[in-house]
XYZ file of C-alpha atoms in Angstrom:
389
model
C 0.113 -0.048 0.040
C 1.200 3.158 -0.970
C 1.769 5.980 1.686
C -0.591 8.451 -0.320
C -3.396 5.953 -0.702
C -3.132 5.400 3.027
C -3.080 8.885 3.828
C -6.607 8.978 1.738
C -8.177 5.854 3.288
C -7.652 7.230 6.736
C -8.816 10.786 5.968
C -11.777 10.324 4.241
C -13.596 8.294 7.187
C -12.084 10.697 9.969
C -13.461 13.716 8.051
C -17.483 12.882 8.757
C -17.430 11.142 11.828
C -20.706 11.085 13.368
C -20.545 9.927 17.268
C -23.351 8.500 18.244
C -25.374 9.455 21.676
C -25.529 5.745 22.740
C -22.245 4.801 21.348
C -20.036 2.568 23.864
C -17.389 4.962 26.060
C -14.532 3.265 24.071
C -16.244 4.216 20.583
C -16.925 7.744 21.661
C -13.285 8.322 22.611
C -11.657 6.596 19.972
C -14.029 8.696 17.348
C -13.582 11.897 19.109
C -9.611 11.724 18.635
C -10.036 10.637 15.074
C -12.227 13.721 14.805
C -10.193 16.330 16.605
C -7.246 14.685 14.688
C -8.139 13.671 10.903
C -4.560 12.356 10.559
C -3.323 10.082 13.383
C 0.100 11.913 13.403
C -1.569 15.022 14.716
C -2.346 12.781 17.818
C -1.336 15.408 20.678
C -1.739 18.208 18.640
C 1.375 17.076 16.859
C 2.214 19.324 13.883
C 4.346 17.103 11.938
C 4.948 13.400 11.962
C 7.275 11.802 14.345
C 7.621 8.234 15.994
C 6.576 8.671 19.466
C 5.361 6.724 22.568
C 2.013 8.834 23.033
C 0.747 8.072 19.476
C 1.454 4.587 20.100
C -0.504 4.275 23.719
C -3.685 5.850 22.134
C -3.533 3.915 18.274
C -2.601 0.403 20.306
C -5.953 1.229 22.074
C -7.761 1.732 18.844
C -6.130 -1.255 17.269
C -7.435 -3.437 20.774
C -10.787 -1.338 20.031
C -10.884 -2.849 16.291
C -10.776 -6.289 17.182
C -13.796 -5.792 19.058
C -15.448 -3.532 16.699
C -14.130 -4.229 13.242
C -14.601 -0.699 11.702
C -12.567 -0.156 9.350
C -11.683 3.537 10.015
C -10.310 1.998 13.119
C -7.828 -0.037 10.948
C -6.901 2.359 8.694
C -6.178 5.209 11.236
C -3.499 2.889 12.786
C -1.938 1.477 9.380
C -1.711 5.316 8.258
C 0.583 6.444 10.901
C 2.761 2.957 10.772
C 3.055 4.041 6.917
C 4.197 7.427 7.162
C 7.182 6.041 8.983
C 7.773 2.755 8.110
C 10.519 2.924 4.577
C 10.933 -0.082 2.152
C 14.237 -1.009 3.659
C 12.777 -1.193 7.068
C 14.048 2.110 8.199
C 11.889 4.378 10.389
C 11.678 7.867 9.633
C 11.959 10.374 12.906
C 13.211 6.954 15.034
C 16.457 7.861 17.002
C 17.886 4.554 17.327
C 21.346 6.076 18.797
C 19.741 7.878 21.364
C 18.996 4.428 23.381
C 15.837 5.891 24.667
C 13.263 3.094 25.499
C 9.937 5.468 24.864
C 10.954 4.694 21.274
C 10.366 1.087 21.532
C 6.767 1.437 22.266
C 5.369 2.362 18.762
C 6.754 -0.810 17.529
C 3.918 -2.530 19.068
C 1.971 -1.474 16.255
C 3.958 -2.927 13.264
C 3.234 -6.633 14.843
C -0.483 -6.803 13.420
C 0.656 -4.948 10.471
C 3.235 -7.241 9.196
C 0.770 -10.305 10.340
C -2.021 -9.279 7.886
C 0.707 -7.469 5.187
C 3.190 -10.121 5.412
C 5.557 -7.063 3.700
C 9.172 -7.628 4.953
C 9.555 -3.922 5.515
C 7.527 -4.326 8.697
C 9.723 -7.034 9.803
C 12.500 -5.385 9.262
C 11.438 -2.710 11.420
C 10.281 -4.835 13.989
C 13.736 -6.366 13.993
C 15.596 -2.749 13.797
C 13.435 -2.048 17.116
C 14.793 -5.366 18.812
C 18.128 -4.518 18.166
C 18.012 -1.339 20.090
C 16.897 -3.492 23.089
C 19.612 -6.026 22.490
C 22.121 -2.656 22.318
C 20.355 -0.839 25.084
C 22.707 0.274 28.247
C 21.580 -1.685 31.503
C 21.970 -1.240 35.312
C 24.616 -3.792 36.961
C 21.691 -5.839 37.950
C 20.625 -5.877 34.086
C 17.946 -3.343 34.076
C 17.695 -1.424 30.613
C 18.928 2.372 31.328
C 15.396 4.864 30.710
C 17.722 6.663 28.248
C 21.265 7.347 27.117
C 21.033 10.591 28.714
C 19.670 9.316 31.875
C 22.927 6.561 33.058
C 21.979 4.186 35.524
C 18.214 4.869 35.514
C 15.161 3.056 35.801
C 11.932 4.393 35.629
C 8.670 2.651 36.094
C 7.514 4.133 32.828
C 10.309 2.293 31.169
C 8.746 -0.835 31.961
C 5.872 -0.458 29.984
C 8.038 1.433 27.216
C 9.373 -1.629 26.599
C 8.520 -5.104 27.751
C 5.170 -5.584 25.751
C 6.794 -5.251 22.423
C 9.886 -7.367 24.182
C 7.650 -9.901 25.288
C 5.564 -10.099 21.545
C 8.566 -10.385 19.973
C 10.438 -13.028 21.690
C 6.672 -14.665 21.315
C 6.538 -14.228 17.616
C 10.291 -14.724 16.306
C 12.489 -15.987 19.106
C 10.430 -19.048 20.507
C 10.095 -17.285 23.650
C 14.064 -17.249 24.704
C 14.143 -13.785 26.241
C 11.094 -14.325 28.644
C 13.934 -14.595 31.500
C 15.373 -11.289 30.309
C 11.942 -9.649 30.600
C 11.253 -10.966 33.916
C 14.532 -9.869 35.213
C 13.352 -6.233 34.115
C 10.404 -6.343 36.398
C 12.768 -8.137 39.474
C 15.040 -5.558 39.804
C 12.643 -2.462 39.546
C 10.569 -4.518 42.176
C 13.278 -5.236 44.147
C 14.830 -1.820 44.216
C 11.807 0.805 43.788
C 9.031 -0.871 46.201
C 8.694 1.130 49.206
C 8.098 -1.487 52.316
C 5.775 0.723 54.128
C 3.046 1.242 51.636
C 4.108 -1.317 48.951
C 4.210 1.699 46.414
C 7.009 1.777 43.994
C 8.541 5.109 43.263
C 8.522 6.613 40.391
C 12.575 6.160 39.388
C 15.420 4.377 40.761
C 19.522 5.620 40.165
C 21.684 2.801 40.717
C 24.544 5.257 41.080
C 22.403 7.348 43.325
C 24.228 10.463 41.958
C 21.136 12.268 40.832
C 20.083 15.324 43.105
C 16.630 13.410 43.304
C 18.115 10.053 44.315
C 17.984 8.903 48.036
C 21.578 8.733 49.292
C 20.608 5.071 50.255
C 18.349 3.397 47.879
C 18.550 5.450 45.063
C 14.571 6.168 44.605
C 12.970 9.542 43.699
C 11.321 10.963 46.718
C 7.374 10.417 45.959
C 4.789 7.943 44.415
C 3.219 8.976 41.177
C -0.017 7.784 39.895
C 1.055 7.708 36.217
C 3.948 6.124 36.889
C 2.445 3.371 38.801
C -0.218 2.864 35.971
C 2.683 2.173 33.387
C 3.686 -0.373 35.754
C 0.426 -2.246 36.283
C 0.162 -1.952 32.272
C 3.376 -3.586 31.601
C 2.663 -6.196 33.921
C -1.191 -7.188 32.428
C 0.179 -6.513 29.072
C 3.518 -8.908 29.323
C 1.446 -11.814 30.851
C -0.576 -11.991 27.498
C 2.772 -13.615 25.933
C 4.690 -15.234 28.388
C 4.018 -18.908 28.624
C 1.981 -20.466 31.087
C 4.458 -22.893 32.205
C 7.413 -20.352 32.289
C 8.691 -20.544 35.678
C 8.806 -16.411 36.141
C 5.090 -16.316 35.241
C 4.194 -16.367 38.858
C 6.262 -14.138 39.949
C 5.127 -11.093 37.691
C 1.395 -12.021 38.533
C 2.634 -11.956 42.460
C 4.467 -8.521 41.523
C 0.806 -7.511 39.809
C -1.650 -8.349 43.078
C 1.058 -6.870 45.162
C 1.165 -3.713 43.496
C -2.488 -3.627 42.957
C -3.141 -4.229 46.643
C -0.830 -1.138 47.630
C -2.672 1.082 44.944
C -5.882 0.167 45.987
C -5.590 1.494 49.453
C -5.371 5.033 48.126
C -8.348 4.804 45.665
C -10.494 7.933 46.454
C -13.771 6.616 48.323
C -15.881 8.964 47.042
C -14.722 9.431 43.301
C -13.237 6.452 42.700
C -10.107 8.317 41.079
C -6.597 8.392 42.237
C -4.851 11.559 42.977
C -1.737 12.701 40.785
C 0.671 12.144 43.773
C -0.735 8.961 44.982
C -0.491 8.452 48.984
C -1.319 12.531 49.493
C -4.735 12.743 48.659
C -6.468 15.734 50.305
C -3.001 17.643 50.239
C -2.660 21.125 49.055
C -2.671 21.448 45.113
C -3.113 17.803 44.792
C -5.554 16.638 42.625
C -7.669 13.845 40.934
C -5.822 12.599 38.200
C -6.940 11.071 34.977
C -4.194 9.079 33.156
C -3.162 7.540 36.364
C -7.050 6.235 37.126
C -7.613 5.170 33.803
C -4.358 3.135 33.895
C -5.414 1.293 37.309
C -8.989 0.892 35.816
C -7.484 -0.664 32.826
C -4.989 -3.170 34.607
C -7.443 -3.726 37.235
C -10.474 -4.891 34.889
C -8.008 -6.828 32.769
C -5.980 -8.244 35.569
C -9.148 -9.797 36.793
C -10.505 -11.015 33.461
C -7.640 -12.984 32.499
C -7.346 -14.349 36.107
C -4.530 -12.767 37.867
C -6.317 -10.427 40.060
C -9.369 -11.257 42.391
C -12.902 -10.150 41.451
C -12.999 -7.348 44.061
C -10.524 -5.575 41.689
C -13.466 -5.578 38.757
C -15.634 -3.458 41.077
C -12.454 -1.012 41.847
C -12.049 -0.815 38.032
C -15.689 0.109 37.425
C -15.929 2.448 40.154
C -12.887 4.523 38.506
C -14.384 4.077 35.386
C -17.855 5.727 36.735
C -15.416 8.387 38.319
C -13.799 9.358 34.997
C -16.842 9.654 33.158
C -18.966 11.606 35.830
C -16.339 13.581 37.610
C -13.569 14.004 35.020
C -15.721 14.189 32.011
C -17.787 17.237 32.885
C -19.702 17.255 29.544
C -20.513 16.133 26.050
C -19.296 18.627 23.522
C -22.128 19.543 20.511
C -20.466 17.220 18.122
C -20.843 14.416 20.401
C -17.129 14.291 21.255
C -15.896 13.546 24.687
C -13.554 15.800 26.742
C -11.514 14.096 29.740
C -10.036 16.813 32.384
C -7.445 16.965 34.804
C -4.899 14.776 32.679
C -1.183 15.455 33.852
C 0.770 16.383 30.569
C 4.255 15.382 31.585
C 6.129 14.761 34.576
C 9.741 13.321 34.904
C 12.802 13.404 36.459
C 16.055 15.393 36.339
C 16.713 16.621 32.681
C 16.986 20.439 31.502
C 14.828 22.529 33.251
C 15.796 20.298 36.161
C 13.037 18.102 37.906
C 13.593 17.351 41.248
C 10.536 14.574 41.965
C 9.556 16.762 44.891
C 5.417 16.936 45.956
C 5.459 20.324 44.482
C 6.837 19.524 41.385
C 4.223 17.006 40.496
C 1.426 18.463 41.808
C 2.676 22.100 39.667
C 3.168 20.180 36.579
C 0.789 21.302 33.598
C -2.227 19.758 32.479
C -3.942 18.751 29.427
C -7.441 18.263 28.443
C -7.678 14.753 26.494
C -3.930 13.922 26.965
C -3.036 10.591 24.948
C -1.507 8.839 28.215
C -5.121 9.263 29.487
C -7.478 8.647 26.420
C -5.524 5.630 25.425
C -5.960 3.863 28.611
C -9.400 5.118 28.954
C -10.327 3.235 26.084
C -8.213 -0.068 26.803
C -10.311 0.022 30.439
C -13.630 0.876 28.385
C -12.833 -2.399 26.241
C -12.218 -4.657 29.267
C -15.250 -3.092 31.013
C -17.267 -3.312 28.062
C -18.227 -0.101 28.358
């Protein structure tokens, strides 16, 4: 398929989208995003195409939605993104391999289905290129992937979702599962190093060198619990378990990590709204707020965890309560065109860098917010699918 024809197929359905009043929440959100961003590269208000994890998160959710509701517009929307980047030789435009940035692995997830349906070798070569990044990704001494080359010796919870679901699907499809021990190792390291013994929650980041100003000089951990980072972590677990063989000796460990983290997170669900605060354990403190992306991620991981038999049934109840909060507290109204807007989405948060991010409570609660941020809308769609809503 040529890029031009693919662009047309994605544009035409996105042009005259009607969002039905009685549509499911999953379809409502997907169609809203397609209407607001007629070309898939425009997600997150991007002005030009970029190989990016935020696009990948939303497009992965739309890909999953297509499996439940095979509307060709969904498939075309995802395909048009992939085809903007993957060249005939398997190279990927705008993908910066040499940065060893684990965020750039996530869009590779979109290539599996496209390769499966087209059998075009260029997609296989692109998959192999991303796998090569993981093969060369710098690691901590304990074997965990660095988050980025510019963040040496650091693992962030975000990175588990950025890298491991792709790694798991790749090794299951093309390596006869030989890398599952290494995938399990990523979770083992962060579980061992970043878990707080008191709450059972995991800190956002861990610096093996303990050199970063944000890092605790004894543990190397960042100072606070950020809901979205915990969301990335539990989503990574439920997605990796899709591919890990039932008889793999490490599978039970991953299920245990999922249960432990889920129990710890559940203690901080706001009893009234069903949502979680931006800084997970400090609900009610000055400037902390009920945050959409972390809440949507927890709803997805909880619902999928129960559906797949990894988590006890009470988590499905918690997921539905969270989803009720998202749709009644954070979606304040339906727009004139039937579209929906999810509010209270933290737009960005990280550690270190320039300007410097210190991981303090004040830092997290004052980072900017953005309505319908992709880190919230993607998991919202995924949660809606798992909850059949």
